[in-house]
Coordinates of C-alpha atoms in Angstrom, one line a residue:
M1 CA 25.5 61.4 46.6
I2 CA 22.1 60.8 44.9
E3 CA 20.3 61.3 48.1
N4 CA 22.0 64.6 48.6
I5 CA 21.3 65.7 45.1
F6 CA 17.5 65.2 45.5
S7 CA 17.5 66.9 48.9
T8 CA 18.3 70.1 47.0
V9 CA 14.7 70.1 45.6
T10 CA 13.4 71.5 48.9
D11 CA 16.7 72.7 50.4
P12 CA 18.9 74.7 47.9
G13 CA 21.5 75.0 50.6
A14 CA 22.2 71.3 50.2
W15 CA 24.1 72.0 46.9
S16 CA 27.2 72.8 48.9
A17 CA 27.1 69.2 50.3
V18 CA 26.7 67.8 46.8
L19 CA 29.7 69.7 45.6
R20 CA 31.9 68.7 48.5
E21 CA 31.0 65.0 48.0
L22 CA 31.7 65.3 44.3
I23 CA 35.1 66.8 45.0
A24 CA 35.9 64.0 47.5
C25 CA 34.8 61.1 45.3
T26 CA 36.6 62.3 42.2
N27 CA 39.9 63.3 43.7
S28 CA 39.3 66.9 42.7
R29 CA 40.4 70.3 44.0
S30 CA 37.2 72.4 43.7
A31 CA 33.8 72.6 42.1
R32 CA 31.3 75.3 40.9
L33 CA 27.7 75.3 39.9
L34 CA 26.8 78.3 37.7
V35 CA 23.3 79.4 37.0
M36 CA 23.6 81.6 33.9
N37 CA 21.3 83.4 31.5
A38 CA 19.8 81.5 28.5
D39 CA 22.9 82.2 26.3
A40 CA 25.3 81.2 29.0
T41 CA 27.2 84.5 28.7
R42 CA 26.4 85.9 32.2
V43 CA 26.4 84.3 35.7
V44 CA 23.2 85.0 37.5
S45 CA 24.0 83.1 40.7
S46 CA 26.4 80.4 41.7
I47 CA 27.7 78.0 44.4
K48 CA 31.3 77.1 44.8
E49 CA 33.4 74.9 47.0
N50 CA 37.2 75.2 47.8
L51 CA 37.6 78.4 45.8
D52 CA 38.7 81.8 47.2
D53 CA 35.8 84.3 47.3
N54 CA 37.8 87.0 45.5
Y55 CA 38.9 84.6 42.7
H56 CA 35.4 83.3 42.3
R57 CA 34.0 86.8 42.0
Q58 CA 36.7 87.6 39.4
Y59 CA 35.6 84.5 37.5
T60 CA 31.8 85.2 37.5
E61 CA 32.4 88.9 36.6
Y62 CA 35.0 88.5 33.9
Y63 CA 37.0 85.2 33.4
V64 CA 33.9 83.1 32.7
N65 CA 34.0 84.5 29.2
A66 CA 37.8 84.6 29.0
C67 CA 38.1 80.8 29.6
P68 CA 39.7 79.2 26.4
W69 CA 37.1 76.4 26.5
R70 CA 34.0 78.7 26.7
P71 CA 33.3 79.2 23.0
E72 CA 33.6 75.5 22.3
L73 CA 31.5 74.5 25.3
Q74 CA 28.7 76.7 23.9
Q75 CA 28.5 74.3 20.9
K76 CA 28.7 71.0 22.8
P77 CA 25.5 69.1 23.5
P78 CA 24.1 69.5 27.0
G79 CA 23.4 66.7 29.4
R80 CA 27.0 65.7 30.1
L81 CA 30.4 67.0 31.2
Y82 CA 33.6 67.1 29.0
S83 CA 37.2 66.7 30.0
T84 CA 39.2 69.9 29.2
Y85 CA 42.2 67.7 28.5
L86 CA 40.5 65.2 26.1
H87 CA 37.4 66.8 24.6
F88 CA 38.4 70.4 23.6
S89 CA 40.6 71.6 20.7
C90 CA 42.6 73.9 23.1
S91 CA 45.7 71.9 24.0
Q92 CA 47.2 71.9 27.4
S93 CA 50.2 73.8 26.3
D94 CA 48.0 76.5 24.7
F95 CA 46.0 76.6 27.9
L96 CA 49.1 77.2 30.0
R97 CA 50.0 80.2 27.8
S98 CA 46.5 81.8 28.1
E99 CA 45.5 84.9 30.0
F100 CA 43.0 82.7 31.8
Y101 CA 45.7 80.4 33.2
N102 CA 48.3 83.1 34.0
D103 CA 45.9 85.5 35.7
W104 CA 43.3 83.3 37.2
A105 CA 43.7 79.5 37.1
G106 CA 47.5 79.3 37.6
P107 CA 47.7 81.2 40.9
Q108 CA 45.2 78.7 42.3
D109 CA 47.0 75.6 40.9
I110 CA 44.0 74.8 38.7
H111 CA 45.3 72.8 35.6
H112 CA 42.5 70.4 34.6
G113 CA 38.7 70.3 34.7
V114 CA 35.5 68.8 33.5
C115 CA 32.6 71.1 32.5
G116 CA 29.3 71.0 30.8
T117 CA 25.6 72.1 30.8
I118 CA 23.5 69.9 33.1
Y119 CA 20.2 71.8 32.8
R120 CA 18.7 74.3 30.4
D121 CA 15.2 75.9 30.1
S122 CA 13.8 78.9 28.3
G123 CA 15.4 81.4 30.7
R124 CA 18.6 79.9 32.1
T125 CA 21.5 77.5 31.6
V126 CA 23.0 75.6 34.5
Q127 CA 26.7 74.5 34.2
L128 CA 28.8 72.3 36.4
L129 CA 32.6 72.7 36.6
V130 CA 35.0 70.5 38.6
Q131 CA 38.7 71.2 38.7
R132 CA 42.0 69.4 39.6
T133 CA 45.5 70.6 40.4
G134 CA 48.5 69.8 38.2
G135 CA 49.5 67.1 40.7
Q136 CA 46.1 65.4 40.6
G137 CA 46.3 64.9 36.9
H138 CA 43.7 65.3 34.1
Y139 CA 40.3 63.7 34.0
T140 CA 40.4 60.5 32.0
E141 CA 37.6 59.0 30.0
Q142 CA 36.8 56.8 33.0
D143 CA 36.8 59.7 35.4
T144 CA 34.5 61.7 33.1
A145 CA 32.1 58.8 32.6
Y146 CA 31.9 58.4 36.4
I147 CA 30.9 62.0 36.9
N148 CA 28.5 61.9 34.0
H149 CA 26.7 59.0 35.8
F150 CA 25.3 61.7 38.2
V151 CA 24.3 64.3 35.5
P152 CA 20.8 62.9 34.8
H153 CA 20.1 63.1 38.5
L154 CA 21.4 66.7 38.7
H155 CA 19.2 67.6 35.7
H156 CA 16.1 66.1 37.3
A157 CA 16.8 67.8 40.7
F158 CA 17.0 71.2 39.0
Q159 CA 13.8 70.5 37.0
L160 CA 11.9 69.5 40.2
S161 CA 13.4 72.4 42.3
G162 CA 12.3 74.8 39.6
Q163 CA 8.7 73.5 39.7
V164 CA 8.6 73.7 43.5
A165 CA 10.0 77.2 43.5
D166 CA 7.5 78.3 40.8
R167 CA 4.6 77.1 43.0
C168 CA 6.1 78.7 46.1
A169 CA 6.6 82.0 44.2
R170 CA 3.0 81.9 43.0
A171 CA 1.6 81.3 46.5
E172 CA 3.8 84.2 47.8
A173 CA 2.6 86.5 45.0
V174 CA -1.0 85.8 46.0
A175 CA -0.2 86.5 49.6
L176 CA 1.6 89.8 48.7
A177 CA -1.3 90.9 46.5
A178 CA -3.8 90.1 49.3
E179 CA -1.9 91.9 52.1
S180 CA -5.0 93.9 52.5
E181 CA -8.3 92.4 51.3
T182 CA -9.9 95.9 51.1
L183 CA -9.5 96.4 47.4
P184 CA -10.6 94.1 44.5
Y185 CA -7.6 92.9 42.6
F186 CA -6.4 90.7 39.7
L187 CA -3.0 88.9 39.9
L188 CA -1.1 88.4 36.6
D189 CA 1.7 86.0 35.9
N190 CA 4.8 86.5 33.8
S191 CA 2.8 86.2 30.6
L192 CA 0.4 88.9 31.9
R193 CA -2.4 86.4 32.2
V194 CA -4.9 86.6 35.1
I195 CA -4.2 83.7 37.4
H196 CA -6.0 84.8 40.6
C197 CA -8.6 87.3 41.8
N198 CA -10.3 88.0 45.1
P199 CA -14.0 87.9 45.7
G200 CA -14.3 91.7 45.2
A201 CA -12.9 91.5 41.7
E202 CA -15.1 88.5 40.9
E203 CA -18.2 90.7 41.8
L204 CA -17.0 93.4 39.4
L205 CA -17.0 90.9 36.5
G206 CA -20.8 90.6 36.8
V207 CA -21.6 94.3 36.5
D208 CA -21.2 97.0 33.9
T209 CA -17.4 97.4 33.8
P210 CA -14.9 98.9 31.4
L211 CA -12.6 95.9 31.8
I212 CA -12.4 93.3 29.1
F213 CA -10.8 89.9 29.2
R214 CA -9.4 88.0 26.1
D215 CA -7.6 84.7 26.5
G216 CA -6.9 85.4 30.1
H217 CA -5.5 88.9 29.5
I218 CA -6.9 92.0 31.0
G219 CA -7.7 95.2 29.0
V220 CA -10.1 98.1 28.9
A221 CA -12.6 99.1 26.2
D222 CA -11.2 102.6 25.6
E223 CA -8.4 102.2 23.1
V224 CA -6.2 105.0 24.4
C225 CA -6.5 103.9 28.0
N226 CA -5.9 100.3 27.0
Q227 CA -2.6 101.2 25.3
R228 CA -1.5 103.0 28.5
L229 CA -2.6 100.0 30.6
Q230 CA -0.6 97.5 28.5
R231 CA 2.5 99.7 28.7
L232 CA 2.1 100.0 32.4
L233 CA 1.6 96.2 32.8
K234 CA 4.8 95.5 30.7
D235 CA 6.8 98.0 32.7
C236 CA 5.7 96.5 36.0
L237 CA 6.5 93.0 34.8
A238 CA 9.9 94.1 33.7
A239 CA 10.5 95.7 37.1
A240 CA 9.3 92.6 38.9
E241 CA 11.5 90.2 36.9
S242 CA 14.6 92.4 37.2
R243 CA 14.0 93.0 40.9
A244 CA 13.8 96.8 40.3
F245 CA 12.5 97.4 43.8
Q246 CA 12.5 101.2 43.3
T247 CA 9.7 100.8 40.6
T248 CA 6.4 100.8 42.4
G249 CA 4.0 100.9 39.4
G250 CA 1.4 103.5 38.3
S251 CA -2.3 104.4 38.3
L252 CA -4.8 104.9 35.5
D253 CA -8.3 106.4 35.3
V254 CA -10.6 104.3 33.0
P255 CA -13.9 105.8 31.7
R256 CA -17.1 103.8 32.2
T257 CA -20.2 103.8 30.1
D258 CA -22.1 105.8 32.7
G259 CA -19.6 108.6 32.6
A260 CA -18.0 107.7 35.9
R261 CA -14.4 106.5 36.2
L262 CA -12.7 103.4 37.6
Q263 CA -9.2 103.7 39.0
L264 CA -6.6 100.9 38.3
L265 CA -3.6 100.8 40.5
V266 CA -0.9 98.6 38.9
R267 CA 2.1 97.3 40.9
P268 CA 4.9 94.8 40.4
I269 CA 5.1 91.8 42.8
H270 CA 8.5 90.4 43.7
P271 CA 8.3 86.9 45.4
D272 CA 11.3 86.0 47.3
I273 CA 12.6 82.7 45.8
P274 CA 16.0 81.0 45.7
A275 CA 17.9 82.5 42.8
L276 CA 19.9 79.3 42.3
T277 CA 17.0 76.9 41.6
A278 CA 14.4 79.0 39.8
K279 CA 14.0 81.7 37.2
P280 CA 13.2 85.1 38.5
A281 CA 9.4 85.1 39.0
G282 CA 7.6 88.3 38.0
Y283 CA 4.0 89.0 38.8
V284 CA 1.8 92.1 38.4
V285 CA -1.2 93.0 40.6
V286 CA -4.0 95.3 39.3
Y287 CA -6.1 96.8 42.1
L288 CA -9.5 98.3 41.3
Y289 CA -11.0 101.3 43.1
D290 CA -14.4 102.9 42.5
P291 CA -14.3 106.6 43.5
E292 CA -18.1 106.7 43.2
A293 CA -18.4 104.3 46.2
G294 CA -17.7 107.3 48.4
I295 CA -14.7 108.7 50.3
A296 CA -12.8 105.6 51.4
V297 CA -10.7 107.2 54.2
D298 CA -11.2 109.3 57.3
P299 CA -9.7 112.7 56.4
E300 CA -8.9 113.6 60.0
C301 CA -7.3 110.3 60.7
L302 CA -5.2 110.6 57.5
R303 CA -4.1 114.1 58.4
R304 CA -2.9 113.0 61.9
L305 CA -1.4 109.8 60.7
Y306 CA 1.0 111.5 58.2
S307 CA 1.1 115.0 59.6
L308 CA -0.4 116.4 56.4
S309 CA -1.1 120.1 55.9
E310 CA -4.6 121.1 55.0
A311 CA -3.6 121.6 51.3
E312 CA -1.8 118.2 51.2
L313 CA -4.9 116.6 52.7
R314 CA -7.2 118.1 50.1
V315 CA -4.9 116.8 47.3
S316 CA -4.7 113.4 48.9
I317 CA -8.5 113.2 49.1
A318 CA -8.8 114.4 45.5
M319 CA -6.4 111.7 44.4
L320 CA -9.0 109.2 45.6
A321 CA -11.4 110.5 43.0
T322 CA -9.0 110.7 40.1
A323 CA -5.5 109.6 39.2
D324 CA -5.0 112.6 36.8
P325 CA -3.0 115.4 38.5
A326 CA -4.6 117.9 36.1
E327 CA -8.1 116.9 37.3
V328 CA -6.9 117.1 40.9
A329 CA -5.8 120.7 40.1
K330 CA -9.3 121.5 38.9
R331 CA -11.0 120.0 41.9
C332 CA -8.7 121.8 44.3
F333 CA -8.7 125.1 42.4
I334 CA -4.9 125.2 42.3
S335 CA -2.3 125.0 39.5
L336 CA -0.9 121.7 38.2
H337 CA 2.6 122.8 39.4
T338 CA 1.2 123.2 42.9
V339 CA -0.4 119.8 42.8
R340 CA 2.9 118.3 41.9
S341 CA 4.6 120.1 44.7
H342 CA 2.1 118.9 47.2
L343 CA 2.4 115.3 45.8
K344 CA 6.2 115.5 46.3
A345 CA 5.6 116.4 50.0
I346 CA 2.9 113.8 50.4
F347 CA 5.2 111.1 49.0
A348 CA 7.9 112.0 51.4
K349 CA 5.5 112.0 54.4
T350 CA 3.8 108.8 53.6
G351 CA 6.9 106.9 52.3
S352 CA 5.4 106.5 48.9
N353 CA 7.3 106.3 45.6
S354 CA 4.5 106.7 43.1
Q355 CA 0.8 107.6 42.8
A356 CA 0.0 103.9 42.7
D357 CA 2.0 103.3 45.9
L358 CA 0.3 106.3 47.6
M359 CA -3.2 105.1 46.6
K360 CA -2.5 101.7 48.0
R361 CA -1.3 103.2 51.3
L362 CA -4.4 105.5 51.5
L363 CA -6.9 102.8 50.6
T364 CA -5.5 99.9 52.7
G365 CA -3.9 101.8 55.6
P366 CA -5.2 102.7 59.1
A367 CA -7.1 105.8 57.8
R368 CA -9.4 103.7 55.7
R369 CA -13.0 103.6 56.8
R370 CA -14.1 100.1 57.6

C-alpha cells in the first residue's frame, strides 16, 4: 500500500490502485478522493472506485454539500479520518431519514463511512472518503485507526506530487513562452513576478527602456500605461488560472524617452498539469517588440499566407508600428470604424482572437523576415 501511495508522486494514475487496495484491506464497498477548493465547498477534481459514474457526478455537483456530516467535517482537525458512526453528532437513525441517504446513498447501499481531510494548502483541500454497505457494518475505532495509519503517507505523497507538478508546470510554461525565440520576453509566475527571460529581453535591460522592475515585478514609467499594464497582467493571470482558453491577452504601446514607442504583447500561459495533484498553474508572458527596428515581416509573404486584401495588409503592417487602432487609422488614412472592420476580417483569416494574438502570429510566423 505505501509503495503504491508514493508511486502517485510521478504517476497520478496510480491513485486508482491505492483506492482499490484500501477498499480491499478494510472490507469496504467504495472509496473517493476529492480535490476541493480551499473552503472545501466545491469539488475541483476527483478519483473514485466502485461508484457508478452518474451517482458520482451527482455527488460532486450537488450532494457533496447535502451530506449530513459535511458541516461538522469542516470543523474537524485535518490529518485524520473520522467514523461517520462514532465521531459525528448525526445519529445513524437521523442519517437514514436524510435526503442524502434516501436520494443518493441508500440506492447504492452505502450506510457507513470514514472521511476526513488528508491534505490542505493555500489553494485546495484534499479529502478521502471510504464507504461500507449495511451488511459490512460500521467502522470501529480499530478500523478507523488502521486507515489513519496511512494518512501521513497520503499527505506526504500529495505534498511531493504538488512540488513535482509545480516544477513541471514551470518548465512547460518556459517552453510555451519560447515557442519562437524571435521576440524578447519575460515570463511571470502566479504572483506576477518575473521568473525567466530570454537573452533578447536581457539585452533590453541594459539600454534606455521604459520598463521598470521593483521586487521582481514588471512595470512601466508612464503612470497611465502602467495602470493599464497591471490590469492586463491581472486579467491574463486570472484567465490562465481559470483555464479561460478563449482569453488570449492584449497589447499595449509604451512611450520611451526618445519619443518612440515599445509594444508589449501580454498573453496567458496554461501549462498542462494533472488537476488531481497540483493547483492550477497560471503564468503570464510579456513579449517586447520595437517597431523602430524596421518592418519585421515580408508583406507579400504575409498577404499570400493569409489571403489578405491590400487594405487588410496595410492595416496588418500598421499594427506592427502601433497597437492603437486610432493611430492605425491615421497611418492608413481611414476611419477607426474601417480599421475595426478590417481587424475583424484579419482575425478570421489568421485565426487570431485578439490584437496580442495577431501580433504574435505576425512576428513569429512564416512571414517574419529572418
